[in-house]
Amino acid sequence: MLSGCGGYGINIKTVAKCILKGFMEEIKQVIVVRKDLRMGVGKTAAQVAHASLMSYFEAEKKDMGIAKEWLATGEKKIVLKVDDENALRKLHEAFRYKGIPSALVADAGLTALPPGTVTALGIGPWKSSEISKFTSTLKLL
């Protein structure tokens, strides 16, 4: 992904310069959480962490280069929200259709939620512009 960006080592400043010059595309991960569940802060944090790891592993299988670049460039993440499970599932289907790595989180039911409750969606890490096509209208959590 750093081709055309010179022979520099990967660091945040170099990556930022390369993105601005158009040599490479920004890589990000997006986590989307259901707001209708009204999970506590700790529960939400745990579900976001599950989504991040699960979708990272999907991205790693799809394109190891993108996954490594994301790790080397600060692991940009954005956490957004949707109204309900239906919206989360529709979003997941859109990413699956486009071949963008994503993963739905279903709670184990050990604490606050019934087993199998779908709580969050992890997307990427992947090309920011491709993710944003589906998430640009969503609000920050």
CSV table of C-alpha atoms in Angstrom, one decimal:
chain,number,residue,atom,x,y,z
A,1,MET,CA,0.0,0.0,0.0
A,2,LEU,CA,3.0,2.3,0.4
A,3,SER,CA,4.1,2.1,-3.2
A,4,GLY,CA,4.9,5.4,-4.7
A,5,CYS,CA,5.5,6.8,-1.2
A,6,GLY,CA,9.2,6.5,-1.3
A,7,GLY,CA,11.4,4.1,0.6
A,8,TYR,CA,10.6,5.5,4.0
A,9,GLY,CA,9.8,3.4,7.0
A,10,ILE,CA,6.2,3.3,8.1
A,11,ASN,CA,5.4,5.9,10.7
A,12,ILE,CA,2.5,8.2,11.4
A,13,LYS,CA,4.1,11.3,9.8
A,14,THR,CA,5.1,9.5,6.7
A,15,VAL,CA,1.7,7.9,6.3
A,16,ALA,CA,0.0,11.3,6.8
A,17,LYS,CA,2.2,12.9,4.1
A,18,CYS,CA,1.5,10.0,1.7
A,19,ILE,CA,-2.2,10.2,2.2
A,20,LEU,CA,-2.2,14.0,1.6
A,21,LYS,CA,-0.2,13.5,-1.6
A,22,GLY,CA,-2.6,10.8,-2.8
A,23,PHE,CA,-0.1,7.9,-2.7
A,24,MET,CA,-2.2,5.8,-0.4
A,25,GLU,CA,-5.6,5.5,1.0
A,26,GLU,CA,-6.5,5.9,4.7
A,27,ILE,CA,-7.3,2.7,6.5
A,28,LYS,CA,-9.8,2.6,9.3
A,29,GLN,CA,-12.0,0.4,11.4
A,30,VAL,CA,-15.6,1.3,12.3
A,31,ILE,CA,-17.6,-0.2,15.1
A,32,VAL,CA,-21.3,0.2,15.1
A,33,VAL,CA,-23.3,-0.3,18.3
A,34,ARG,CA,-27.1,-0.7,18.9
A,35,LYS,CA,-28.4,2.1,21.0
A,36,ASP,CA,-31.8,0.5,21.7
A,37,LEU,CA,-30.1,-2.0,24.1
A,38,ARG,CA,-29.1,0.8,26.5
A,39,MET,CA,-26.0,-1.1,27.6
A,40,GLY,CA,-24.0,0.3,30.4
A,41,VAL,CA,-20.6,1.9,29.7
A,42,GLY,CA,-18.6,-1.2,30.6
A,43,LYS,CA,-20.9,-3.5,28.7
A,44,THR,CA,-20.7,-1.3,25.6
A,45,ALA,CA,-16.9,-1.1,25.9
A,46,ALA,CA,-16.7,-4.9,26.0
A,47,GLN,CA,-18.9,-5.3,23.0
A,48,VAL,CA,-16.9,-2.7,21.0
A,49,ALA,CA,-13.7,-4.6,21.9
A,50,HIS,CA,-15.2,-7.9,20.7
A,51,ALA,CA,-16.3,-6.2,17.5
A,52,SER,CA,-12.8,-4.7,16.9
A,53,LEU,CA,-11.0,-8.0,17.4
A,54,MET,CA,-13.5,-10.1,15.4
A,55,SER,CA,-13.5,-7.8,12.4
A,56,TYR,CA,-9.7,-7.4,12.5
A,57,PHE,CA,-9.4,-11.2,12.2
A,58,GLU,CA,-11.8,-11.1,9.2
A,59,ALA,CA,-9.7,-8.3,7.6
A,60,GLU,CA,-6.5,-10.2,8.2
A,61,LYS,CA,-7.9,-13.2,6.3
A,62,LYS,CA,-9.1,-11.0,3.4
A,63,ASP,CA,-6.0,-8.8,3.0
A,64,MET,CA,-3.0,-9.2,5.3
A,65,GLY,CA,-1.4,-6.1,3.8
A,66,ILE,CA,-4.2,-3.8,4.8
A,67,ALA,CA,-4.4,-5.4,8.3
A,68,LYS,CA,-0.6,-4.8,8.8
A,69,GLU,CA,-0.8,-1.3,7.5
A,70,TRP,CA,-3.6,-0.5,9.9
A,71,LEU,CA,-1.6,-1.8,12.8
A,72,ALA,CA,1.5,0.2,11.8
A,73,THR,CA,-0.4,3.4,11.3
A,74,GLY,CA,-2.2,4.0,14.6
A,75,GLU,CA,-5.2,1.6,14.3
A,76,LYS,CA,-7.8,4.3,13.5
A,77,LYS,CA,-11.2,3.4,14.9
A,78,ILE,CA,-14.5,5.2,14.9
A,79,VAL,CA,-17.5,4.1,17.0
A,80,LEU,CA,-21.0,4.8,15.6
A,81,LYS,CA,-24.5,3.9,16.6
A,82,VAL,CA,-27.7,2.6,15.0
A,83,ASP,CA,-31.2,2.4,16.3
A,84,ASP,CA,-31.8,-1.3,16.4
A,85,GLU,CA,-30.8,-4.8,15.4
A,86,ASN,CA,-32.5,-4.6,12.0
A,87,ALA,CA,-30.4,-1.6,11.1
A,88,LEU,CA,-27.2,-3.4,12.3
A,89,ARG,CA,-28.0,-6.5,10.2
A,90,LYS,CA,-28.8,-4.5,7.1
A,91,LEU,CA,-25.5,-2.7,7.4
A,92,HIS,CA,-23.7,-6.1,7.9
A,93,GLU,CA,-25.3,-7.5,4.8
A,94,ALA,CA,-24.2,-4.5,2.7
A,95,PHE,CA,-20.6,-5.0,3.8
A,96,ARG,CA,-20.7,-8.7,3.1
A,97,TYR,CA,-22.2,-8.1,-0.3
A,98,LYS,CA,-19.3,-5.7,-1.1
A,99,GLY,CA,-16.7,-8.1,0.2
A,100,ILE,CA,-15.6,-5.7,3.0
A,101,PRO,CA,-14.5,-7.6,6.1
A,102,SER,CA,-17.0,-7.3,9.0
A,103,ALA,CA,-18.3,-9.3,12.0
A,104,LEU,CA,-21.5,-9.2,14.0
A,105,VAL,CA,-21.1,-9.6,17.8
A,106,ALA,CA,-23.6,-11.9,19.6
A,107,ASP,CA,-23.5,-11.6,23.4
A,108,ALA,CA,-22.7,-14.7,25.4
A,109,GLY,CA,-25.4,-13.8,27.9
A,110,LEU,CA,-23.3,-14.1,30.9
A,111,THR,CA,-24.2,-10.8,32.4
A,112,ALA,CA,-26.7,-8.1,31.3
A,113,LEU,CA,-28.2,-9.5,28.0
A,114,PRO,CA,-29.9,-12.7,26.9
A,115,PRO,CA,-27.6,-15.2,25.1
A,116,GLY,CA,-27.3,-14.5,21.4
A,117,THR,CA,-28.3,-10.8,21.6
A,118,VAL,CA,-26.7,-9.0,18.6
A,119,THR,CA,-24.9,-6.0,20.1
A,120,ALA,CA,-22.4,-4.5,17.6
A,121,LEU,CA,-20.8,-4.7,14.2
A,122,GLY,CA,-17.1,-4.5,13.5
A,123,ILE,CA,-16.1,-3.3,10.0
A,124,GLY,CA,-12.5,-3.5,8.7
A,125,PRO,CA,-9.9,-2.3,9.0
A,126,TRP,CA,-10.4,-1.5,5.4
A,127,LYS,CA,-10.2,1.4,2.9
A,128,SER,CA,-11.8,4.4,4.5
A,129,SER,CA,-13.6,5.5,1.4
A,130,GLU,CA,-15.3,2.1,0.9
A,131,ILE,CA,-16.5,1.9,4.5
A,132,SER,CA,-17.7,5.5,4.5
A,133,LYS,CA,-20.1,4.8,1.6
A,134,PHE,CA,-22.3,2.9,4.1
A,135,THR,CA,-21.5,4.7,7.4
A,136,SER,CA,-21.2,8.4,6.6
A,137,THR,CA,-24.8,9.2,7.7
A,138,LEU,CA,-24.4,7.4,11.1
A,139,LYS,CA,-23.8,9.4,14.3
A,140,LEU,CA,-20.9,9.0,16.7
A,141,LEU,CA,-21.8,6.9,19.8
